[in-house]
GROMACS .gro file of C-alpha atoms in nm:
model
  367
    1MET     CA    1   0.047  -0.008   0.027
    2ASP     CA    2   0.133   0.341  -0.067
    3ARG     CA    3   0.055   0.509   0.239
    4ARG     CA    4   0.140   0.873   0.096
    5SER     CA    5  -0.101   0.841  -0.130
    6PHE     CA    6  -0.348   0.702   0.089
    7ILE     CA    7  -0.342   1.009   0.283
    8ARG     CA    8  -0.446   1.205   0.015
    9LYS     CA    9  -0.777   1.040  -0.020
   10GLY     CA   10  -1.121   1.165   0.087
   11ALA     CA   11  -1.196   1.206   0.466
   12LEU     CA   12  -1.491   0.958   0.497
   13GLY     CA   13  -1.407   0.719   0.231
   14GLY     CA   14  -1.034   0.729   0.301
   15ALA     CA   15  -1.149   0.656   0.643
   16ALA     CA   16  -1.340   0.372   0.577
   17ALA     CA   17  -1.104   0.242   0.281
   18ALA     CA   18  -0.816   0.239   0.581
   19ALA     CA   19  -1.006   0.094   0.827
   20ALA     CA   20  -1.059  -0.214   0.585
   21SER     CA   21  -0.740  -0.193   0.479
   22VAL     CA   22  -0.554  -0.203   0.789
   23ALA     CA   23  -0.809  -0.426   1.019
   24SER     CA   24  -0.588  -0.740   0.939
   25PRO     CA   25  -0.238  -0.635   0.960
   26ALA     CA   26  -0.345  -0.421   1.258
   27LEU     CA   27  -0.463  -0.725   1.477
   28ALA     CA   28  -0.131  -0.929   1.367
   29GLU     CA   29  -0.006  -1.099   1.694
   30ASP     CA   30   0.298  -0.963   1.577
   31LEU     CA   31   0.213  -0.553   1.581
   32PRO     CA   32   0.320  -0.418   1.969
   33GLU     CA   33   0.066  -0.286   2.217
   34ILE     CA   34   0.150   0.119   2.199
   35THR     CA   35  -0.006   0.388   2.450
   36TRP     CA   36   0.060   0.712   2.375
   37ARG     CA   37  -0.065   1.057   2.538
   38LEU     CA   38  -0.244   1.343   2.358
   39THR     CA   39  -0.259   1.703   2.482
   40SER     CA   40  -0.530   1.886   2.399
   41SER     CA   41  -0.481   2.263   2.364
   42PHE     CA   42  -0.869   2.313   2.408
   43PRO     CA   43  -1.077   2.231   2.761
   44LYS     CA   44  -1.359   1.961   2.791
   45SER     CA   45  -1.650   2.209   2.800
   46LEU     CA   46  -1.587   2.274   2.426
   47ASP     CA   47  -1.695   1.935   2.345
   48THR     CA   48  -1.707   1.965   1.959
   49ILE     CA   49  -1.370   2.126   1.930
   50TYR     CA   50  -1.192   1.899   2.218
   51GLY     CA   51  -1.409   1.603   2.132
   52ALA     CA   52  -1.246   1.584   1.765
   53ALA     CA   53  -0.924   1.420   1.942
   54GLU     CA   54  -1.167   1.186   2.143
   55THR     CA   55  -1.292   1.094   1.807
   56MET     CA   56  -0.954   1.021   1.644
   57ALA     CA   57  -0.838   0.819   1.929
   58SER     CA   58  -1.159   0.583   1.914
   59TYR     CA   59  -1.108   0.495   1.546
   60VAL     CA   60  -0.745   0.424   1.591
   61SER     CA   61  -0.849   0.218   1.873
   62ALA     CA   62  -1.124   0.037   1.704
   63MET     CA   63  -0.937  -0.019   1.365
   64THR     CA   64  -0.593  -0.132   1.569
   65GLY     CA   65  -0.818  -0.405   1.763
   66GLY     CA   66  -0.688  -0.189   2.106
   67LYS     CA   67  -0.367  -0.231   2.028
   68PHE     CA   68  -0.302   0.121   1.937
   69LYS     CA   69  -0.443   0.372   2.235
   70ILE     CA   70  -0.439   0.710   2.240
   71GLN     CA   71  -0.509   0.867   2.589
   72VAL     CA   72  -0.675   1.230   2.562
   73PHE     CA   73  -0.566   1.490   2.818
   74ALA     CA   74  -0.741   1.851   2.844
   75ALA     CA   75  -0.530   2.183   2.822
   76GLY     CA   76  -0.386   2.179   3.125
   77GLU     CA   77  -0.374   1.857   3.271
   78ILE     CA   78  -0.029   1.786   3.138
   79VAL     CA   79   0.073   2.137   3.003
   80PRO     CA   80  -0.064   2.454   2.913
   81GLY     CA   81  -0.312   2.437   2.595
   82LEU     CA   82  -0.053   2.681   2.434
   83GLN     CA   83   0.229   2.440   2.501
   84ALA     CA   84   0.102   2.157   2.325
   85ALA     CA   85   0.318   2.125   1.983
   86ASP     CA   86   0.622   2.184   2.244
   87ALA     CA   87   0.545   1.916   2.450
   88VAL     CA   88   0.495   1.682   2.155
   89ALA     CA   89   0.839   1.823   1.973
   90ASN     CA   90   1.022   1.776   2.310
   91GLY     CA   91   0.902   1.441   2.399
   92THR     CA   92   0.705   1.512   2.666
   93VAL     CA   93   0.389   1.349   2.505
   94GLU     CA   94   0.329   1.193   2.168
   95ALA     CA   95   0.096   1.383   2.062
   96CYS     CA   96  -0.157   1.695   2.069
   97HIS     CA   97  -0.448   1.805   1.913
   98THR     CA   98  -0.446   2.223   1.871
   99ALA     CA   99  -0.424   2.484   1.605
  100SER     CA  100  -0.123   2.519   1.430
  101TYR     CA  101  -0.110   2.922   1.391
  102TYR     CA  102  -0.075   2.940   1.789
  103TYR     CA  103   0.291   2.933   1.779
  104TRP     CA  104   0.286   3.207   1.498
  105GLY     CA  105   0.586   3.361   1.703
  106LYS     CA  106   0.794   3.049   1.648
  107ASP     CA  107   0.747   3.115   1.280
  108ALA     CA  108   0.504   3.245   1.070
  109THR     CA  109   0.483   2.964   0.838
  110TYR     CA  110   0.253   2.795   1.138
  111ALA     CA  111  -0.014   3.001   1.038
  112LEU     CA  112  -0.071   2.861   0.706
  113GLY     CA  113  -0.152   2.541   0.877
  114THR     CA  114  -0.444   2.664   1.029
  115ALA     CA  115  -0.597   2.993   0.849
  116VAL     CA  116  -0.502   3.292   0.752
  117PRO     CA  117  -0.692   3.644   0.689
  118PHE     CA  118  -0.901   3.629   0.364
  119GLY     CA  119  -0.737   3.281   0.277
  120LEU     CA  120  -0.900   2.946   0.199
  121ASN     CA  121  -1.254   2.832   0.337
  122ALA     CA  122  -1.347   2.482   0.494
  123ARG     CA  123  -1.404   2.295   0.185
  124GLN     CA  124  -1.083   2.463   0.006
  125GLN     CA  125  -0.876   2.362   0.290
  126ASN     CA  126  -0.944   2.043   0.247
  127GLY     CA  127  -0.906   2.038  -0.128
  128TRP     CA  128  -0.595   2.190  -0.086
  129TYR     CA  129  -0.452   1.951   0.163
  130TYR     CA  130  -0.551   1.620   0.031
  131TYR     CA  131  -0.522   1.676  -0.339
  132GLY     CA  132  -0.333   2.013  -0.361
  133GLY     CA  133  -0.017   1.846  -0.187
  134GLY     CA  134  -0.065   2.081   0.116
  135ASN     CA  135  -0.010   1.828   0.353
  136ASP     CA  136   0.327   1.733   0.274
  137LEU     CA  137   0.410   2.125   0.176
  138LEU     CA  138   0.339   2.178   0.537
  139ASN     CA  139   0.515   1.843   0.660
  140GLU     CA  140   0.803   1.979   0.534
  141PHE     CA  141   0.796   2.261   0.758
  142TYR     CA  142   0.644   2.068   1.062
  143ASN     CA  143   0.963   1.820   1.010
  144THR     CA  144   1.198   2.076   1.045
  145GLN     CA  145   1.060   2.144   1.388
  146GLY     CA  146   1.042   1.818   1.501
  147LEU     CA  147   0.628   1.737   1.409
  148HIS     CA  148   0.434   1.525   1.198
  149GLY     CA  149   0.123   1.685   1.129
  150LEU     CA  150  -0.232   1.558   1.038
  151PRO     CA  151  -0.567   1.773   0.970
  152CYS     CA  152  -0.796   1.664   1.230
  153GLY     CA  153  -1.086   1.909   1.278
  154ASN     CA  154  -1.227   2.194   1.087
  155THR     CA  155  -1.435   2.480   1.226
  156GLY     CA  156  -1.565   2.633   0.909
  157ALA     CA  157  -1.583   2.984   0.869
  158GLN     CA  158  -1.589   3.184   1.167
  159MET     CA  159  -1.732   3.434   1.341
  160GLY     CA  160  -1.550   3.818   1.374
  161GLY     CA  161  -1.588   3.802   1.716
  162TRP     CA  162  -1.744   3.992   2.080
  163PHE     CA  163  -1.701   4.368   2.090
  164ARG     CA  164  -1.785   4.606   2.433
  165LYS     CA  165  -1.857   4.888   2.156
  166GLU     CA  166  -1.975   4.890   1.819
  167ILE     CA  167  -1.728   4.913   1.527
  168ASN     CA  168  -1.822   5.118   1.234
  169THR     CA  169  -1.512   5.269   1.117
  170VAL     CA  170  -1.123   5.185   1.087
  171GLU     CA  171  -1.135   5.457   1.341
  172ASP     CA  172  -1.284   5.269   1.586
  173LEU     CA  173  -1.064   5.015   1.606
  174LYS     CA  174  -0.760   5.146   1.737
  175GLY     CA  175  -0.650   5.072   2.040
  176VAL     CA  176  -0.891   4.814   2.129
  177LYS     CA  177  -0.706   4.550   2.315
  178MET     CA  178  -0.854   4.209   2.110
  179ARG     CA  179  -0.792   3.807   2.215
  180ILE     CA  180  -0.698   3.714   1.837
  181GLY     CA  181  -0.473   3.469   1.759
  182GLY     CA  182  -0.200   3.431   1.484
  183PHE     CA  183  -0.202   3.630   1.165
  184GLY     CA  184  -0.529   3.797   1.218
  185GLY     CA  185  -0.375   3.969   1.522
  186LYS     CA  186  -0.083   4.111   1.345
  187VAL     CA  187  -0.337   4.242   1.031
  188MET     CA  188  -0.548   4.410   1.323
  189GLU     CA  189  -0.192   4.564   1.475
  190LYS     CA  190  -0.184   4.758   1.149
  191LEU     CA  191  -0.498   4.905   1.195
  192GLY     CA  192  -0.433   5.038   1.546
  193VAL     CA  193  -0.590   4.699   1.765
  194VAL     CA  194  -0.359   4.569   2.044
  195PRO     CA  195  -0.387   4.207   1.961
  196GLN     CA  196  -0.378   3.925   2.293
  197GLN     CA  197  -0.307   3.584   2.246
  198ILE     CA  198  -0.499   3.413   2.522
  199ALA     CA  199  -0.590   2.989   2.557
  200GLY     CA  200  -0.955   2.936   2.561
  201GLY     CA  201  -1.058   2.881   2.896
  202ASP     CA  202  -0.911   3.211   3.014
  203ILE     CA  203  -1.097   3.442   2.755
  204TYR     CA  204  -1.392   3.497   2.967
  205PRO     CA  205  -1.226   3.620   3.275
  206SER     CA  206  -1.005   3.872   3.092
  207LEU     CA  207  -1.302   4.016   2.891
  208GLU     CA  208  -1.504   4.034   3.232
  209LYS     CA  209  -1.222   4.247   3.448
  210GLY     CA  210  -1.156   4.473   3.113
  211THR     CA  211  -0.826   4.339   3.040
  212ILE     CA  212  -0.942   4.303   2.677
  213ASP     CA  213  -1.218   4.480   2.503
  214ALA     CA  214  -1.319   4.208   2.273
  215THR     CA  215  -1.267   3.842   2.161
  216GLU     CA  216  -1.261   3.615   1.869
  217TRP     CA  217  -1.331   3.251   1.943
  218VAL     CA  218  -1.491   3.024   1.664
  219GLY     CA  219  -1.880   3.061   1.658
  220PRO     CA  220  -2.214   3.015   1.777
  221TYR     CA  221  -2.188   2.661   1.918
  222ASP     CA  222  -1.865   2.740   2.126
  223ASP     CA  223  -1.920   3.102   2.212
  224GLU     CA  224  -2.260   3.041   2.378
  225LYS     CA  225  -2.120   2.791   2.632
  226LEU     CA  226  -1.831   3.061   2.648
  227GLY     CA  227  -2.067   3.351   2.755
  228PHE     CA  228  -1.933   3.639   2.580
  229TYR     CA  229  -2.266   3.757   2.508
  230LYS     CA  230  -2.290   3.853   2.894
  231VAL     CA  231  -1.998   4.096   2.896
  232ALA     CA  232  -1.914   4.222   2.494
  233PRO     CA  233  -2.270   4.219   2.360
  234TYR     CA  234  -2.189   4.354   1.992
  235TYR     CA  235  -2.143   3.988   1.788
  236TYR     CA  236  -1.924   4.087   1.442
  237TYR     CA  237  -1.903   3.859   1.137
  238PRO     CA  238  -1.746   3.732   0.934
  239GLY     CA  239  -1.439   3.588   1.081
  240TRP     CA  240  -1.237   3.729   0.756
  241TRP     CA  241  -0.888   3.567   0.910
  242GLU     CA  242  -1.042   3.217   0.946
  243GLY     CA  243  -1.282   3.147   0.657
  244GLY     CA  244  -1.235   2.771   0.746
  245ALA     CA  245  -1.001   2.718   1.036
  246THR     CA  246  -0.761   2.340   1.032
  247LEU     CA  247  -0.766   2.159   1.352
  248HIS     CA  248  -0.393   1.964   1.358
  249ALA     CA  249  -0.318   1.636   1.543
  250PHE     CA  250   0.059   1.688   1.582
  251PHE     CA  251   0.310   1.361   1.643
  252ASN     CA  252   0.656   1.382   1.779
  253LYS     CA  253   0.825   1.342   1.438
  254ASP     CA  254   1.058   1.025   1.515
  255LYS     CA  255   0.791   0.821   1.732
  256PHE     CA  256   0.528   0.857   1.424
  257ALA     CA  257   0.825   0.741   1.158
  258ALA     CA  258   0.913   0.458   1.416
  259LEU     CA  259   0.555   0.293   1.409
  260PRO     CA  260   0.446   0.019   1.228
  261GLU     CA  261   0.262   0.154   0.885
  262ALA     CA  262  -0.070  -0.019   0.982
  263TYR     CA  263  -0.064   0.206   1.267
  264GLN     CA  264   0.071   0.541   1.065
  265VAL     CA  265  -0.205   0.448   0.813
  266ALA     CA  266  -0.478   0.417   1.084
  267LEU     CA  267  -0.394   0.744   1.255
  268ALA     CA  268  -0.427   0.906   0.886
  269ALA     CA  269  -0.748   0.767   0.828
  270ALA     CA  270  -0.859   0.851   1.184
  271CYS     CA  271  -0.767   1.177   1.131
  272GLN     CA  272  -0.930   1.256   0.835
  273ALA     CA  273  -1.290   1.107   0.977
  274ALA     CA  274  -1.239   1.344   1.285
  275ASN     CA  275  -1.193   1.629   1.027
  276SER     CA  276  -1.517   1.569   0.832
  277ASP     CA  277  -1.712   1.495   1.144
  278MET     CA  278  -1.568   1.837   1.339
  279LEU     CA  279  -1.729   2.031   1.043
  280ALA     CA  280  -2.023   1.845   1.011
  281ALA     CA  281  -2.111   1.923   1.431
  282TYR     CA  282  -2.049   2.249   1.390
  283ASP     CA  283  -2.245   2.292   1.054
  284TYR     CA  284  -2.551   2.123   1.251
  285LYS     CA  285  -2.483   2.306   1.613
  286ASN     CA  286  -2.438   2.680   1.556
  287PRO     CA  287  -2.778   2.743   1.364
  288GLY     CA  288  -2.951   2.649   1.719
  289ALA     CA  289  -2.711   2.850   1.933
  290LEU     CA  290  -2.714   3.157   1.716
  291LYS     CA  291  -3.063   3.151   1.764
  292THR     CA  292  -3.044   3.132   2.139
  293LEU     CA  293  -2.766   3.430   2.128
  294MET     CA  294  -2.970   3.654   2.000
  295ALA     CA  295  -3.280   3.569   2.234
  296ASN     CA  296  -3.031   3.625   2.491
  297GLY     CA  297  -2.935   3.966   2.367
  298ALA     CA  298  -2.650   3.942   2.142
  299GLN     CA  299  -2.675   4.176   1.870
  300LEU     CA  300  -2.570   4.116   1.547
  301ARG     CA  301  -2.331   4.329   1.349
  302PRO     CA  302  -2.171   4.306   0.988
  303PHE     CA  303  -1.820   4.467   0.966
  304SER     CA  304  -1.887   4.751   0.716
  305PRO     CA  305  -1.734   4.758   0.343
  306GLU     CA  306  -1.501   4.975   0.481
  307VAL     CA  307  -1.325   4.795   0.749
  308LEU     CA  308  -1.312   4.485   0.569
  309GLN     CA  309  -1.174   4.692   0.269
  310ALA     CA  310  -0.915   4.804   0.541
  311CYS     CA  311  -0.822   4.457   0.677
  312TYR     CA  312  -0.755   4.291   0.313
  313ASN     CA  313  -0.549   4.600   0.242
  314ALA     CA  314  -0.373   4.533   0.552
  315SER     CA  315  -0.320   4.167   0.509
  316GLN     CA  316  -0.185   4.233   0.119
  317GLU     CA  317   0.075   4.413   0.312
  318VAL     CA  318   0.183   4.139   0.619
  319TYR     CA  319   0.195   3.858   0.369
  320ALA     CA  320   0.464   4.086   0.107
  321GLU     CA  321   0.674   4.151   0.435
  322ILE     CA  322   0.666   3.808   0.534
  323THR     CA  323   0.744   3.620   0.178
  324ALA     CA  324   1.015   3.852   0.118
  325SER     CA  325   1.188   3.716   0.439
  326ASN     CA  326   1.063   3.353   0.522
  327ALA     CA  327   1.114   3.128   0.207
  328ALA     CA  328   0.908   2.838   0.365
  329PHE     CA  329   0.595   3.086   0.421
  330LYS     CA  330   0.673   3.214   0.049
  331LYS     CA  331   0.649   2.833  -0.088
  332ILE     CA  332   0.305   2.739   0.084
  333TYR     CA  333   0.133   3.087   0.080
  334GLU     CA  334   0.221   3.065  -0.302
  335SER     CA  335   0.062   2.722  -0.327
  336GLN     CA  336  -0.255   2.831  -0.164
  337LEU     CA  337  -0.267   3.149  -0.349
  338ALA     CA  338  -0.264   2.962  -0.688
  339TYR     CA  339  -0.556   2.712  -0.574
  340LYS     CA  340  -0.791   2.977  -0.431
  341ARG     CA  341  -0.804   3.174  -0.760
  342ASP     CA  342  -0.938   2.901  -0.957
  343ALA     CA  343  -1.130   2.753  -0.653
  344TYR     CA  344  -1.325   3.083  -0.666
  345VAL     CA  345  -1.396   3.065  -0.997
  346TRP     CA  346  -1.571   2.738  -0.977
  347ALA     CA  347  -1.756   2.872  -0.633
  348GLN     CA  348  -1.896   3.153  -0.829
  349LEU     CA  349  -2.090   2.888  -1.052
  350SER     CA  350  -2.166   2.636  -0.808
  351GLU     CA  351  -2.180   2.719  -0.444
  352TYR     CA  352  -2.237   3.076  -0.444
  353ASN     CA  353  -2.525   3.069  -0.721
  354PHE     CA  354  -2.702   2.767  -0.537
  355ASP     CA  355  -2.689   2.895  -0.180
  356THR     CA  356  -2.805   3.274  -0.266
  357PHE     CA  357  -3.063   3.142  -0.455
  358MET     CA  358  -3.193   2.923  -0.128
  359MET     CA  359  -3.112   3.206   0.124
  360ILE     CA  360  -3.344   3.418  -0.081
  361GLN     CA  361  -3.611   3.126  -0.056
  362GLN     CA  362  -3.534   3.136   0.312
  363ARG     CA  363  -3.566   3.512   0.382
  364SER     CA  364  -3.873   3.516   0.191
  365GLY     CA  365  -4.030   3.241   0.395
  366THR     CA  366  -4.095   2.963   0.110
  367LEU     CA  367  -3.865   2.725   0.254
   0.00000   0.00000   0.00000
C-alpha cells in the first residue's frame, strides 16, 4: 500500500477504506501494543473542538483492535494549552491536538496550517490538503520543528468576535485590546488593535475584568458555552481571518516514523474522519446556538465594507513583508494562493449561486 497516496484520499471514504485495509495487519499478533498520550489545547467544556481528538483516538483503537491506544488530556492537565506542540516536539507527550497558528510567534509558517486572513474556506482547505499537496508541503516545514502533522478538524468560517463597543469605522478599532490569535492579530495591529493571545479557558475572565475589550473564538455553538454575550454584546461577522480554520493532530516526528505502517495509516484515516466529523458537527450546531444567543441579547453586526477593505489591504502588506524574508512561508502561501484563485471561479458558478438562491427563499419564507 502506498501510504502517501492513501493520505491524500477523501476524509470519510478514506477512513472507511483504511478500516478495511488495516484491519487484518493491525490485528496481527506481531504488532505491538502501544499507548500514547495526547495533550489538547482545549478544555473539555468545548466538546466539539476538544472532542475531535477523542473521536480520532476512538477510531485508532477500533481499527487496531485496541492495540494502539491514545489517551486524551485536556489543556492544563499535562501542559498549558498553548504549549501543546512544544510538548510533542520535546518528547514530553507523543501527540497533541491544537491549532497550528498558536505557534505563529516561533515562525509565521505555522499560521498557514490553520487559517490566514482572507485565505481558504473549509472546503478549499480540504481540497488543498488532500489533493493539492498541502499536507506534504506543510510537513516539510513541520518536520523541521520535530513534528508530523495531520488535519484533524475544521470549524468552518468563523465569526468576527465579540466587542464591548460598536465598530463602524477603521478609527473605532484603534486602541482596542482584542484576543485574536495568529496572523489575524498581526493584521489587526496595523489598524491600531492591540492583539492578545489567550487560551480558550482564560478568555471570559479577561473580558469580564476589562483586561481585553474584544475577543474572537469560533462561532455560535462554542461562543454560547463561553458566555461572551454577557460581557460584550456586539457580535460581528465574518471572521475574515478564519474562513475555514483547520485543527491539527501533531505527532512527535521520530515516534511517528517508528510506528508500524498499519498504525501510521490508522492515524491518517482517523484524523481524516475526525476532520470531517468536526465540520459536520459545527454546521449542525451553530444555527440553533445563534438563535439562542440572539434571544439572550447578542446584537449581530456586520463588519462594514470600509473595515473589511482596510483589513484586506493590511493583510496584503503583511503577506508581502513575510514572503520577502521567509522562504518556507512563501512556498506554502503561493501554493494556497494559486489554488484559491481557481477555486473561487468555480465557487461563483456552483456554491455561491445555489446558496444565494436558497437564502432568498429562506428570507421570503418559502422554505
